[in-house]
Short mmCIF file of N, CA, C and O in Angstrom, two decimals:
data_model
loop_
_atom_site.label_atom_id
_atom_site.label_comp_id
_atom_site.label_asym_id
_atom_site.label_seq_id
_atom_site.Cartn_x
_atom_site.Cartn_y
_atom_site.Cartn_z
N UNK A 1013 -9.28 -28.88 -12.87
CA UNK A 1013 -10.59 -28.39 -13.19
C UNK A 1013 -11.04 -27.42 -12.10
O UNK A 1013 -10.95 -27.53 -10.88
N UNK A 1014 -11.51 -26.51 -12.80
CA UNK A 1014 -11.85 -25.15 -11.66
C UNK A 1014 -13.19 -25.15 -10.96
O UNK A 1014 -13.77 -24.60 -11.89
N UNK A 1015 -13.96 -25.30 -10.23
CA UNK A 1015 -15.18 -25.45 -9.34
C UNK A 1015 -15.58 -23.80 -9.41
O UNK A 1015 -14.83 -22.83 -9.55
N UNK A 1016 -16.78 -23.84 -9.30
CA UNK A 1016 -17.39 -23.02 -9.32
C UNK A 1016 -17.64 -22.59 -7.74
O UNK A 1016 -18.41 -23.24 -7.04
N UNK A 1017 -16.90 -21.41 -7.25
CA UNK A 1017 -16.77 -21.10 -5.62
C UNK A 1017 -17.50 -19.89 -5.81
O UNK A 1017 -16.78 -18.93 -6.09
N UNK A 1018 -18.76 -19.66 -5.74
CA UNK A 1018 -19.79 -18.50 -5.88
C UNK A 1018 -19.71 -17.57 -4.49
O UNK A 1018 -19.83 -16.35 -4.34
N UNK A 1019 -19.46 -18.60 -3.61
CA UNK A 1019 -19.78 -18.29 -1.90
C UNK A 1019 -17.97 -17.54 -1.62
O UNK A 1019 -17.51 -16.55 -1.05
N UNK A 1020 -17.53 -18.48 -2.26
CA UNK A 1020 -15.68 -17.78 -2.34
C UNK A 1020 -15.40 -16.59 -2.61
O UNK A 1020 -14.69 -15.82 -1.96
N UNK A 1021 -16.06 -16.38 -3.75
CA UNK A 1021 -15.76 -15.41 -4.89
C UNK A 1021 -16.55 -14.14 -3.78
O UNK A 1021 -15.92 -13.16 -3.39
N UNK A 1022 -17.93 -14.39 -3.42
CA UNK A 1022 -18.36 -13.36 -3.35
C UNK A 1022 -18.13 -12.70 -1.94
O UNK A 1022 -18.24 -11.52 -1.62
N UNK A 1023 -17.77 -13.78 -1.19
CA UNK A 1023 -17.18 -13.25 0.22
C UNK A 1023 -16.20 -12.87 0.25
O UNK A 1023 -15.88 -12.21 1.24
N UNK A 1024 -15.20 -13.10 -0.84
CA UNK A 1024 -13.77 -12.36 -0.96
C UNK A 1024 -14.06 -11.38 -1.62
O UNK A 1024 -13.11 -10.71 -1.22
N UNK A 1025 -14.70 -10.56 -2.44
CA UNK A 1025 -14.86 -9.25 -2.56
C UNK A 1025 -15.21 -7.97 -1.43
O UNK A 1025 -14.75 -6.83 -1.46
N UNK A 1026 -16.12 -8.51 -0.50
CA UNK A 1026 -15.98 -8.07 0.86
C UNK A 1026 -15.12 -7.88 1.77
O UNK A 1026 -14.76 -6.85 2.35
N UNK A 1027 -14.80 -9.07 1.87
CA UNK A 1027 -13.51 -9.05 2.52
C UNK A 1027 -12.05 -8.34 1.87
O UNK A 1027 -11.29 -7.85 2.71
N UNK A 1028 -11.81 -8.29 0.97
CA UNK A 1028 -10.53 -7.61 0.31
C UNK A 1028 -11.05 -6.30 0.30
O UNK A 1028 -10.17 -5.45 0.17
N UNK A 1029 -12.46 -5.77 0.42
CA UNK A 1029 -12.77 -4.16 0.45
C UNK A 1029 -12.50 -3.80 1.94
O UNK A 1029 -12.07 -2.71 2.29
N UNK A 1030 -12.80 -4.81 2.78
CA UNK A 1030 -12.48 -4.60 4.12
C UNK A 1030 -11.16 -4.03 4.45
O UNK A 1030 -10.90 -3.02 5.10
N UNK A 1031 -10.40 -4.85 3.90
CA UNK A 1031 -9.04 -5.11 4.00
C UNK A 1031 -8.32 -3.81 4.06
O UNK A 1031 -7.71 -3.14 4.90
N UNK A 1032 -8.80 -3.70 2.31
CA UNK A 1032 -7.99 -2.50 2.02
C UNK A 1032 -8.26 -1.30 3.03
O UNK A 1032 -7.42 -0.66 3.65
N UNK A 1033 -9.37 -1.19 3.04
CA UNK A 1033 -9.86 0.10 3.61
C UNK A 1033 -9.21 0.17 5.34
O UNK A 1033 -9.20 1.27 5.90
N UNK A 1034 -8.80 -0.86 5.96
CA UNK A 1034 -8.59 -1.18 7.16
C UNK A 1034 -6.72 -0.69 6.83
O UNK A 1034 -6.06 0.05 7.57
N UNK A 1035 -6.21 -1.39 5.48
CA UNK A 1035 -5.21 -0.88 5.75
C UNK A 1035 -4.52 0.63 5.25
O UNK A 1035 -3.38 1.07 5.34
N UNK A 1036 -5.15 0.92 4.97
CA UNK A 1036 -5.49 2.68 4.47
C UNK A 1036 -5.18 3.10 5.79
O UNK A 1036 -4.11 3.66 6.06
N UNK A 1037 -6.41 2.77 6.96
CA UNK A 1037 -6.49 3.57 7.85
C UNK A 1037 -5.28 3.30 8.73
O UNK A 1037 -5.05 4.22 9.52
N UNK A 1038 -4.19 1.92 8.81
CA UNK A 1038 -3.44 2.16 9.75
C UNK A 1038 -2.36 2.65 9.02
O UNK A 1038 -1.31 3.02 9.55
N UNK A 1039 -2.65 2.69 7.38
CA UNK A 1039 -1.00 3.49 6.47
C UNK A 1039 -1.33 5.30 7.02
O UNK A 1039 -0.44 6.15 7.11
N UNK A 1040 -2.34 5.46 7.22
CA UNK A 1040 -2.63 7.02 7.31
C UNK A 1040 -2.45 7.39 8.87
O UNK A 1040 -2.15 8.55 9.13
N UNK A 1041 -2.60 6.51 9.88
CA UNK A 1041 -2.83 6.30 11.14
C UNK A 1041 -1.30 6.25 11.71
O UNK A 1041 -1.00 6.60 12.85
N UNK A 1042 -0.13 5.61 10.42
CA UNK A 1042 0.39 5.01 10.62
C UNK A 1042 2.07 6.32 12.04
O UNK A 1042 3.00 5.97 12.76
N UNK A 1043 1.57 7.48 11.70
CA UNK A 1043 3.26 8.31 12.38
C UNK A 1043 2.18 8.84 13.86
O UNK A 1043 2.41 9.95 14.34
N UNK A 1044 1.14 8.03 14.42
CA UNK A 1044 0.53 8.46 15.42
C UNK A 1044 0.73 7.78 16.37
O UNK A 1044 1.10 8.09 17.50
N UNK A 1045 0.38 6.39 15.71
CA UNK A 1045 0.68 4.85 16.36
C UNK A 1045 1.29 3.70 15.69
O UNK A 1045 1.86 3.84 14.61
N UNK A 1046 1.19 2.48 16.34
CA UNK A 1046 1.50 1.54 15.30
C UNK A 1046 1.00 1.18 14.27
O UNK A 1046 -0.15 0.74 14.27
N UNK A 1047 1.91 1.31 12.84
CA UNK A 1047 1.19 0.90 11.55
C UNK A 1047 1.96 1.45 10.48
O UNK A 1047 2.42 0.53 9.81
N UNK A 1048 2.24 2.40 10.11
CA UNK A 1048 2.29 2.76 8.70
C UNK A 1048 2.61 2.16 7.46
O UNK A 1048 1.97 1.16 7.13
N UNK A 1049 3.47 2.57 6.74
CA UNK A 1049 3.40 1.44 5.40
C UNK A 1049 3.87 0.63 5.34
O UNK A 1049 3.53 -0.03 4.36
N UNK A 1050 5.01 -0.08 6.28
CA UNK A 1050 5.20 -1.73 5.97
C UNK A 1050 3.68 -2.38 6.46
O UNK A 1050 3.02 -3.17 5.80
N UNK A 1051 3.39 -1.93 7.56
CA UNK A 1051 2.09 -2.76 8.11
C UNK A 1051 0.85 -2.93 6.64
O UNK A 1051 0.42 -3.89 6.01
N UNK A 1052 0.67 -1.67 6.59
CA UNK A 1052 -0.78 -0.88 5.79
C UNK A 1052 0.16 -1.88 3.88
O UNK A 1052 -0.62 -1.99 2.93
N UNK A 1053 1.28 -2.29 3.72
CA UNK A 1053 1.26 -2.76 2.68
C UNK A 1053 1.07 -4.08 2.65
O UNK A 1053 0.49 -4.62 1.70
N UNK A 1054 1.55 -4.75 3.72
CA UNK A 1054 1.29 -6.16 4.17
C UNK A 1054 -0.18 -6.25 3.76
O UNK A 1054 -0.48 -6.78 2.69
N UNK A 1055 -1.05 -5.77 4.53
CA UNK A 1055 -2.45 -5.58 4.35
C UNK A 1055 -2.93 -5.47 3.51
O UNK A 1055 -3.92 -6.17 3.31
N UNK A 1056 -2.50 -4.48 2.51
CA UNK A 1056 -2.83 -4.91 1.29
C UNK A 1056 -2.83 -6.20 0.25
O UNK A 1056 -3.68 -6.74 -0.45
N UNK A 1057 -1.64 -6.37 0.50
CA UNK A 1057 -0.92 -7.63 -0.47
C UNK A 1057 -1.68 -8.40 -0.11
O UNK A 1057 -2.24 -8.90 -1.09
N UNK A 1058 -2.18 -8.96 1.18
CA UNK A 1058 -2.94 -9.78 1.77
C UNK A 1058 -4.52 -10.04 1.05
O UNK A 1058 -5.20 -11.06 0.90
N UNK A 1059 -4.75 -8.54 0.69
CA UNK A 1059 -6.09 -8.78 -0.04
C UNK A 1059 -6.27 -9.26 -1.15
O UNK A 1059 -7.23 -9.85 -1.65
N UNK A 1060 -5.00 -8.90 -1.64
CA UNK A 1060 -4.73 -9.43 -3.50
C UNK A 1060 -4.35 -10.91 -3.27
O UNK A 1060 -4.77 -11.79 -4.01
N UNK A 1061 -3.87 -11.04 -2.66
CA UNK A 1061 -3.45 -12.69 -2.06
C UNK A 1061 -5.00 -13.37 -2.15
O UNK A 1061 -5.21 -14.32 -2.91
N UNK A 1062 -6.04 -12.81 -1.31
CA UNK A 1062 -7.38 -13.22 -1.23
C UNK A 1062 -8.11 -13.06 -2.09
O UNK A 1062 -9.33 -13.26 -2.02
N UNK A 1063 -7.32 -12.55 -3.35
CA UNK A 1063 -8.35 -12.51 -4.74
C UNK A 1063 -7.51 -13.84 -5.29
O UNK A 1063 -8.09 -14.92 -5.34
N UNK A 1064 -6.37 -13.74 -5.63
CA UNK A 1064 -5.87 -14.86 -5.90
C UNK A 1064 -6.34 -15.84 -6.04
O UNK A 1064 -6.62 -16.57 -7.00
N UNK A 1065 -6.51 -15.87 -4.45
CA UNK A 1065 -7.37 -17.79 -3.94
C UNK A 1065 -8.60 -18.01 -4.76
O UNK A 1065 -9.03 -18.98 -5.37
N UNK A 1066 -9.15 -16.47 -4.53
CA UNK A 1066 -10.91 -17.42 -4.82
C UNK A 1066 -11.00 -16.97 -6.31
O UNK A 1066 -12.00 -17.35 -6.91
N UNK A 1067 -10.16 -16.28 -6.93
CA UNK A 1067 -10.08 -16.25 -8.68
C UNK A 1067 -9.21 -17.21 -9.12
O UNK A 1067 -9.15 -18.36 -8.70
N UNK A 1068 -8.12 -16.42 -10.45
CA UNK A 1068 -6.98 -17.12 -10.74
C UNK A 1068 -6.26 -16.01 -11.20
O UNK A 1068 -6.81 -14.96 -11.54
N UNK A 1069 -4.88 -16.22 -11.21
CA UNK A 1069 -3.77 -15.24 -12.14
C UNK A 1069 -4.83 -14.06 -12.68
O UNK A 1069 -5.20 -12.96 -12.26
N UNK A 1070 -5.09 -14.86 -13.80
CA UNK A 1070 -5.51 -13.93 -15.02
C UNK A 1070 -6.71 -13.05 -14.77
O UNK A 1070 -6.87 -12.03 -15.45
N UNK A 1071 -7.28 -13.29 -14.13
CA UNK A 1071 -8.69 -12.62 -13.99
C UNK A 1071 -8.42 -11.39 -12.78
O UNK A 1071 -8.98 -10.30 -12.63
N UNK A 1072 -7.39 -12.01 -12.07
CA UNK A 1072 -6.82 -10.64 -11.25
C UNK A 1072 -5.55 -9.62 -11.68
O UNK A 1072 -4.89 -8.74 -11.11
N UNK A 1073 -5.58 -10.20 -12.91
CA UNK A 1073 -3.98 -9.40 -13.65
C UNK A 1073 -5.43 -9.17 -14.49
O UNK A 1073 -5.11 -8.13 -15.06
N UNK A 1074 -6.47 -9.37 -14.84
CA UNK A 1074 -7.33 -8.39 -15.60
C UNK A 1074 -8.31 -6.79 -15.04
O UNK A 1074 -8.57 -5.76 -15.66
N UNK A 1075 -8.69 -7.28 -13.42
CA UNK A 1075 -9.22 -6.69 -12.89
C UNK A 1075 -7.78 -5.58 -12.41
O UNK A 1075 -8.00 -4.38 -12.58
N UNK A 1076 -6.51 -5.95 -11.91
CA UNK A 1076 -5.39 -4.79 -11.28
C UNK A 1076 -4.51 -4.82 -12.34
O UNK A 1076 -3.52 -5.54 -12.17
N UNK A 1077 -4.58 -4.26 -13.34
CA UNK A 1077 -3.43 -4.34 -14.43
C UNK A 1077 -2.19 -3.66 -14.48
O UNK A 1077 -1.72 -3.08 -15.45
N UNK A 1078 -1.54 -3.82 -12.96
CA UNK A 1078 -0.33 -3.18 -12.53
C UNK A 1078 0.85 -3.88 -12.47
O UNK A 1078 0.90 -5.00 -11.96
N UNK A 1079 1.68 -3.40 -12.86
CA UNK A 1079 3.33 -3.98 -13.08
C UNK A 1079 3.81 -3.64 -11.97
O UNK A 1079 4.27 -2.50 -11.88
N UNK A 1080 3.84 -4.63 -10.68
CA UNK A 1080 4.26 -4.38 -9.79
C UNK A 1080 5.67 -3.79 -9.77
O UNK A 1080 5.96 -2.92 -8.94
N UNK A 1081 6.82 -4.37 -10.92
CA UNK A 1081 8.06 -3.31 -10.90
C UNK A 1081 7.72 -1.97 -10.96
O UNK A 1081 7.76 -1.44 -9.85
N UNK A 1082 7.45 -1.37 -11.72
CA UNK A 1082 7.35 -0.14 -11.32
C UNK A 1082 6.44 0.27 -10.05
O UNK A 1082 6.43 1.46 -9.74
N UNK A 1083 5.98 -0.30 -9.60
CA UNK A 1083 5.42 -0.10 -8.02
C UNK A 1083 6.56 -0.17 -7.79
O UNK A 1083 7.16 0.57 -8.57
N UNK A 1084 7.43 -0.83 -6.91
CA UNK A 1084 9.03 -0.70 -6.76
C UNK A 1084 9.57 0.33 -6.98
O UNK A 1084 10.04 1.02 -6.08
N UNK A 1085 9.62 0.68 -8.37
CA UNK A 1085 10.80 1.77 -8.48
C UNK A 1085 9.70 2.97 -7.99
O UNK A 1085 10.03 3.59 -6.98
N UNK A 1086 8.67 3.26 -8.52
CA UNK A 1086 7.93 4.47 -7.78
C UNK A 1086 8.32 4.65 -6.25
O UNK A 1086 8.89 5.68 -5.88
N UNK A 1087 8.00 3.66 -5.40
CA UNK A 1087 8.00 3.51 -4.05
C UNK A 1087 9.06 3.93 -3.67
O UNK A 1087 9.04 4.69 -2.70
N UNK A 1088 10.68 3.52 -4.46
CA UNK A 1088 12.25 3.90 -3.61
C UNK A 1088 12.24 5.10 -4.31
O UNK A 1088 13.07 5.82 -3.74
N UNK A 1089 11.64 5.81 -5.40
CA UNK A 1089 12.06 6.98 -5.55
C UNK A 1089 11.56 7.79 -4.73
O UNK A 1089 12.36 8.55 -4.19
N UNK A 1090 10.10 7.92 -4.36
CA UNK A 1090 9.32 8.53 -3.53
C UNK A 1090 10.20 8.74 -2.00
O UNK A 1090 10.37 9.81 -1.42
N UNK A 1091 10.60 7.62 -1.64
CA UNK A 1091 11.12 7.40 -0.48
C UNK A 1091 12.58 8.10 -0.41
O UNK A 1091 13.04 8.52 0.66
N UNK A 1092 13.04 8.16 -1.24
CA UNK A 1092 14.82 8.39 -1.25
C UNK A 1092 14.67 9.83 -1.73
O UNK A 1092 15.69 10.53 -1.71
N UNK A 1093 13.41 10.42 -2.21
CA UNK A 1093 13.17 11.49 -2.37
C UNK A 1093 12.99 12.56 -1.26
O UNK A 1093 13.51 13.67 -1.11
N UNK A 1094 11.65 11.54 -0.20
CA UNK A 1094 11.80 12.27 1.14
C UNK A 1094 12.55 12.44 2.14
O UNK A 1094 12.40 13.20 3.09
N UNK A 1095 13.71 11.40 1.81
CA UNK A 1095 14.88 11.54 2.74
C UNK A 1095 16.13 12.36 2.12
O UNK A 1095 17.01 12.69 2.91
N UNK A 1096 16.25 12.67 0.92
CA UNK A 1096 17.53 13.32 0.08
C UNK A 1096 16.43 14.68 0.83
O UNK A 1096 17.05 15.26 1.72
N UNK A 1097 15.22 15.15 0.65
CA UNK A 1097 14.63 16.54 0.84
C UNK A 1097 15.24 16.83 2.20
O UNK A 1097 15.64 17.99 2.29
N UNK A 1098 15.42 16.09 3.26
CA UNK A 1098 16.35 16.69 4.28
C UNK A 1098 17.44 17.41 4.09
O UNK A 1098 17.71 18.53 4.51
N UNK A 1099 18.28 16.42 3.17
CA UNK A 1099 19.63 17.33 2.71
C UNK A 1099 19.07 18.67 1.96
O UNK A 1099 19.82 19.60 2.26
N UNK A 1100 18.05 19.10 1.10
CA UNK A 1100 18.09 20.26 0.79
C UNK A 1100 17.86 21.61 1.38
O UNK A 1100 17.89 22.79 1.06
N UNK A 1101 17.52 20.59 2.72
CA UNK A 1101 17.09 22.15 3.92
C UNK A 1101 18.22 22.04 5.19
O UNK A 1101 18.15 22.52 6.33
N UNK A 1102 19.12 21.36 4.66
CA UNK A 1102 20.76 21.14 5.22
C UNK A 1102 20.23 20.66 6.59
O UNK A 1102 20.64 21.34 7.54
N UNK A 1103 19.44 19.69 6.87
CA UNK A 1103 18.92 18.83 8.31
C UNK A 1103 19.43 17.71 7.85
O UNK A 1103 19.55 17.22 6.73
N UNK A 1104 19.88 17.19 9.61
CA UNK A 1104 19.83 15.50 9.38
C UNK A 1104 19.36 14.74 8.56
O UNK A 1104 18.25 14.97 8.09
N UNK A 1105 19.81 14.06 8.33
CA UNK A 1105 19.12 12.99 7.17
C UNK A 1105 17.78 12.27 8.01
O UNK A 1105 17.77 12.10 9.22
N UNK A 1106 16.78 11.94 7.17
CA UNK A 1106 15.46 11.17 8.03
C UNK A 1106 15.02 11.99 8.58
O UNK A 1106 14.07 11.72 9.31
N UNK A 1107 15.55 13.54 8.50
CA UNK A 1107 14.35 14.35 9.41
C UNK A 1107 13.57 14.77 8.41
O UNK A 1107 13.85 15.15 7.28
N UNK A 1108 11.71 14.56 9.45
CA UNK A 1108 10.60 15.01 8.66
C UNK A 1108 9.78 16.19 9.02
O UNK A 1108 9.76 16.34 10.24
N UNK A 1109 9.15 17.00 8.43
CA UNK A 1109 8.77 18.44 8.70
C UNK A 1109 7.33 18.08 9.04
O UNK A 1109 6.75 17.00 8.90
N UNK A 1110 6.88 19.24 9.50
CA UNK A 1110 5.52 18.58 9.46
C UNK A 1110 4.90 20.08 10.27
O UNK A 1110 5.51 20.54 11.24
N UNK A 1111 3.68 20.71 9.77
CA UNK A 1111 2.81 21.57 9.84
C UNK A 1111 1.34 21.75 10.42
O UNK A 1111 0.59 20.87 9.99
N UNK A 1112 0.91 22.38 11.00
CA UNK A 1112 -0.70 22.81 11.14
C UNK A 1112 -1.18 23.38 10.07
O UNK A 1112 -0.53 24.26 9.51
N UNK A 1113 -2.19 23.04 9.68
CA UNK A 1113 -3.46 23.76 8.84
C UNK A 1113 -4.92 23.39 8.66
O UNK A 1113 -5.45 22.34 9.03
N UNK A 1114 -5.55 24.51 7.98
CA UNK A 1114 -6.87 24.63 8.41
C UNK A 1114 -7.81 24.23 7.48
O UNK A 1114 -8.40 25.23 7.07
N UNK A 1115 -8.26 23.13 6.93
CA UNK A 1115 -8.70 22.43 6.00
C UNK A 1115 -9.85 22.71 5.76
O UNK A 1115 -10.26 22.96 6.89
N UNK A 1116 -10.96 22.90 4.88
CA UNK A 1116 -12.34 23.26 5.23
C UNK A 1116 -12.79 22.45 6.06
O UNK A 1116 -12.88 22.87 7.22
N UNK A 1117 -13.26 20.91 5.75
CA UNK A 1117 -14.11 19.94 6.89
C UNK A 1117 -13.07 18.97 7.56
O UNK A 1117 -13.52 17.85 7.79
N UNK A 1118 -11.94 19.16 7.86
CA UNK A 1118 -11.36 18.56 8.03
C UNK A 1118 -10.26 19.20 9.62
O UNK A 1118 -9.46 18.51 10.26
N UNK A 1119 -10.74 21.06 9.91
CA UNK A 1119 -10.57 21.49 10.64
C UNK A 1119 -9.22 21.60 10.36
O UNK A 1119 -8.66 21.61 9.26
N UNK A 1120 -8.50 21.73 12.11
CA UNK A 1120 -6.98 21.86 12.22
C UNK A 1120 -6.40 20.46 11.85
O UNK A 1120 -7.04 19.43 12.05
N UNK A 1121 -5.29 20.49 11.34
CA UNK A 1121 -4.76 18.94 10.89
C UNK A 1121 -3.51 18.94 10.61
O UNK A 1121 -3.11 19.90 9.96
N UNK A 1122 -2.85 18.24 10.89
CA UNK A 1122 -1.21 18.18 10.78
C UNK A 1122 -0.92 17.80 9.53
O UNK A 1122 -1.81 17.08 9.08
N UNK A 1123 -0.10 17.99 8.84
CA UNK A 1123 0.79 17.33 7.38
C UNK A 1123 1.95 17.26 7.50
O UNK A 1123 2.62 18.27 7.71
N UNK A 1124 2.64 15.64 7.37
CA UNK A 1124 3.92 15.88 7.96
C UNK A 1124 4.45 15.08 6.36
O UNK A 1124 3.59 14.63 5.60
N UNK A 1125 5.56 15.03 6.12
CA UNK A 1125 6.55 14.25 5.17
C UNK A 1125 6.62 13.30 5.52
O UNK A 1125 6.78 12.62 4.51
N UNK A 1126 6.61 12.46 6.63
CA UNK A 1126 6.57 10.87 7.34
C UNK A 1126 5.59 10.62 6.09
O UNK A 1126 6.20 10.25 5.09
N UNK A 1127 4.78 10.69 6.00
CA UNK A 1127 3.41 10.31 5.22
C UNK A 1127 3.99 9.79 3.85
O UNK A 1127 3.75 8.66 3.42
N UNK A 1128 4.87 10.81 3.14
CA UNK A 1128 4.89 10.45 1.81
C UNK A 1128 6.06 9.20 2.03
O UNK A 1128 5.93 8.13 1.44
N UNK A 1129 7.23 9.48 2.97
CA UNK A 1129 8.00 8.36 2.79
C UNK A 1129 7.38 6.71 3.28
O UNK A 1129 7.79 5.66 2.78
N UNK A 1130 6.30 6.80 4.38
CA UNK A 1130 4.86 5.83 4.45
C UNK A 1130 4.27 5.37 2.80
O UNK A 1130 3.87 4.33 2.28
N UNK A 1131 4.41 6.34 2.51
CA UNK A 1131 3.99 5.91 1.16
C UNK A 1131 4.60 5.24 0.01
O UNK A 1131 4.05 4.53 -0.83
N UNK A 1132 6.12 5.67 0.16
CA UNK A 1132 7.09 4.76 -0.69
C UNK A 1132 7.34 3.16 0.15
O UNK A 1132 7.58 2.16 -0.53
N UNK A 1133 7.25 3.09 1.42
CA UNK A 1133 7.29 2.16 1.77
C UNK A 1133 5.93 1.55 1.78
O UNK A 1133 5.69 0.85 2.77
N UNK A 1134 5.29 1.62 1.18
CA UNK A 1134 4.19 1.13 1.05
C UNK A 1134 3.58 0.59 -0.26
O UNK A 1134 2.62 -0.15 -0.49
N UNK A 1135 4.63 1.31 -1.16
CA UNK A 1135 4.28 0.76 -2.35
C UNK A 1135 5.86 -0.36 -2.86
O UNK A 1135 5.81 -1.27 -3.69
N UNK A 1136 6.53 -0.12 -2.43
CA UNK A 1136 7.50 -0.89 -2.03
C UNK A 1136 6.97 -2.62 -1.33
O UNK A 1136 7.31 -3.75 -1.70
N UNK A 1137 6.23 -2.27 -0.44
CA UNK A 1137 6.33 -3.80 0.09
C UNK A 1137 5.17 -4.23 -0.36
O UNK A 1137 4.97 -5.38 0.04
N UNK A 1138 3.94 -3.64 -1.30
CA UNK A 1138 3.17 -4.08 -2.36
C UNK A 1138 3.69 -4.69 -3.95
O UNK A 1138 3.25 -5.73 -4.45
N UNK A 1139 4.24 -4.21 -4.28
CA UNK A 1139 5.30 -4.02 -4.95
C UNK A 1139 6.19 -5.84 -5.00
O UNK A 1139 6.02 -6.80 -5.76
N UNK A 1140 7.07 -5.65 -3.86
CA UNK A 1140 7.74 -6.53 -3.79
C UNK A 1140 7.21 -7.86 -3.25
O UNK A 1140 7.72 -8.89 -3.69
N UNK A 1141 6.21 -7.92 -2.31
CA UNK A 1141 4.96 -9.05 -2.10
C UNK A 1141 4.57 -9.46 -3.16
O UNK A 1141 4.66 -10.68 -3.28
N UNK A 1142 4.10 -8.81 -4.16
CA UNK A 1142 3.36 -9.37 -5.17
C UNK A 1142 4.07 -10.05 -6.05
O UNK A 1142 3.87 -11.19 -6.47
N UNK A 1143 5.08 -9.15 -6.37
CA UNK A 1143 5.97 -9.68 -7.38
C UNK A 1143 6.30 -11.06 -7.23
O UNK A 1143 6.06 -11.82 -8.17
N UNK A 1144 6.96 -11.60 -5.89
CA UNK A 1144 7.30 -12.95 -4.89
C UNK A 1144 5.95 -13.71 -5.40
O UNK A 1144 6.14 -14.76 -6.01
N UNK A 1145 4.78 -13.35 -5.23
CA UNK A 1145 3.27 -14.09 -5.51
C UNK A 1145 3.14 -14.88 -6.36
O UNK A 1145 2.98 -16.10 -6.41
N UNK A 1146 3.24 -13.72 -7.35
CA UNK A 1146 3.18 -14.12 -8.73
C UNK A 1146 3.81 -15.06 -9.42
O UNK A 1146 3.32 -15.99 -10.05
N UNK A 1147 5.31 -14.65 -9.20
CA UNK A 1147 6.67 -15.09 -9.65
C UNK A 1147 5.97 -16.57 -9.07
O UNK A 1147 5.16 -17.09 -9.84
N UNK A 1148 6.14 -17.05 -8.19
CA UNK A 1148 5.93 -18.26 -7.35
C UNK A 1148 4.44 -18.90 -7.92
O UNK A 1148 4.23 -20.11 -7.94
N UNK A 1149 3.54 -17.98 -8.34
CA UNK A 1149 1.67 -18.39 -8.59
C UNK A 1149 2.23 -19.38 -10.36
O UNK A 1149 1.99 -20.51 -10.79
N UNK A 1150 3.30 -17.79 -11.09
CA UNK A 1150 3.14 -18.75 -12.25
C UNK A 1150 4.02 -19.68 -13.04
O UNK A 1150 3.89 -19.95 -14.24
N UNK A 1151 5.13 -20.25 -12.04
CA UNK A 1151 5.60 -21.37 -12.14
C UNK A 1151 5.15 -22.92 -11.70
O UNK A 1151 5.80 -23.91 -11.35
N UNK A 1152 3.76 -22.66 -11.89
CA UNK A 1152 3.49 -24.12 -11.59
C UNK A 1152 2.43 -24.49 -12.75
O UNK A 1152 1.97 -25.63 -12.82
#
């Protein structure tokens, strides 16, 4: 029988906005210092983990209606994408490019390719966290 967790529910919406947004900043933060997308996906998963608790399955497979497999396959293509793009500019493999430019409010700012392969690994270990979650949430 399910209890009515009002104080649960509503402090975990805060908190999982926290979350995310915290791990945004160390997936974006992530080719400066420590963090990028294994960290920044952990962090995530963590929040969906914290909807989990204070919901159930269904009400969070209603609110994120994402098939974490294809999070997976998006993530290694993205990733195997930014590392095959080395071979097309005949560089080492794993080497990433990366530029100055002049953004309107955003000033001078670097853009490097680390970022997008941050990003396959990031949807990768969202991806594969959840899947483990789930798999495990709905066998019981």
């Amino acid at each position: 029988m399910k209890t009515n967790d009002l104080i649960l529910q509503t402090v975990t919406k805060v908190c999982a906005f926290v979350i995310i947004l915290f791990s945004i900043s160390i997936f974006l933060g992530g080719h400066y210092s420590p963090g990028g997308g294994f960290v920044g996906g952990l962090m995530t998963s963590c929040a969906i983990v914290l909807l989990l608790l204070a919901y159930d399955l269904k009400t969070v497979a209603a609110l994120l209606p994402i098939d974490y497999k294809i999070m997976i396959a998006c993530g290694l293509l993205i990733s195997a994408s930014t590392v095959a793009g080395s071979w097309l500019f005949h560089a080492p493999l794993m080497t990433h490019a990366y530029s100055y430019f002049n953004l309107p409010i955003l000033g001078k700012t670097s853009l490097h390719t680390a970022v997008l392969f941050d990003l396959g690994v990031y949807l990768v270990v969202i991806g594969v966290t959840m899947t483990i979650i789930q798999t495990i949430g709905e066998s019981e």
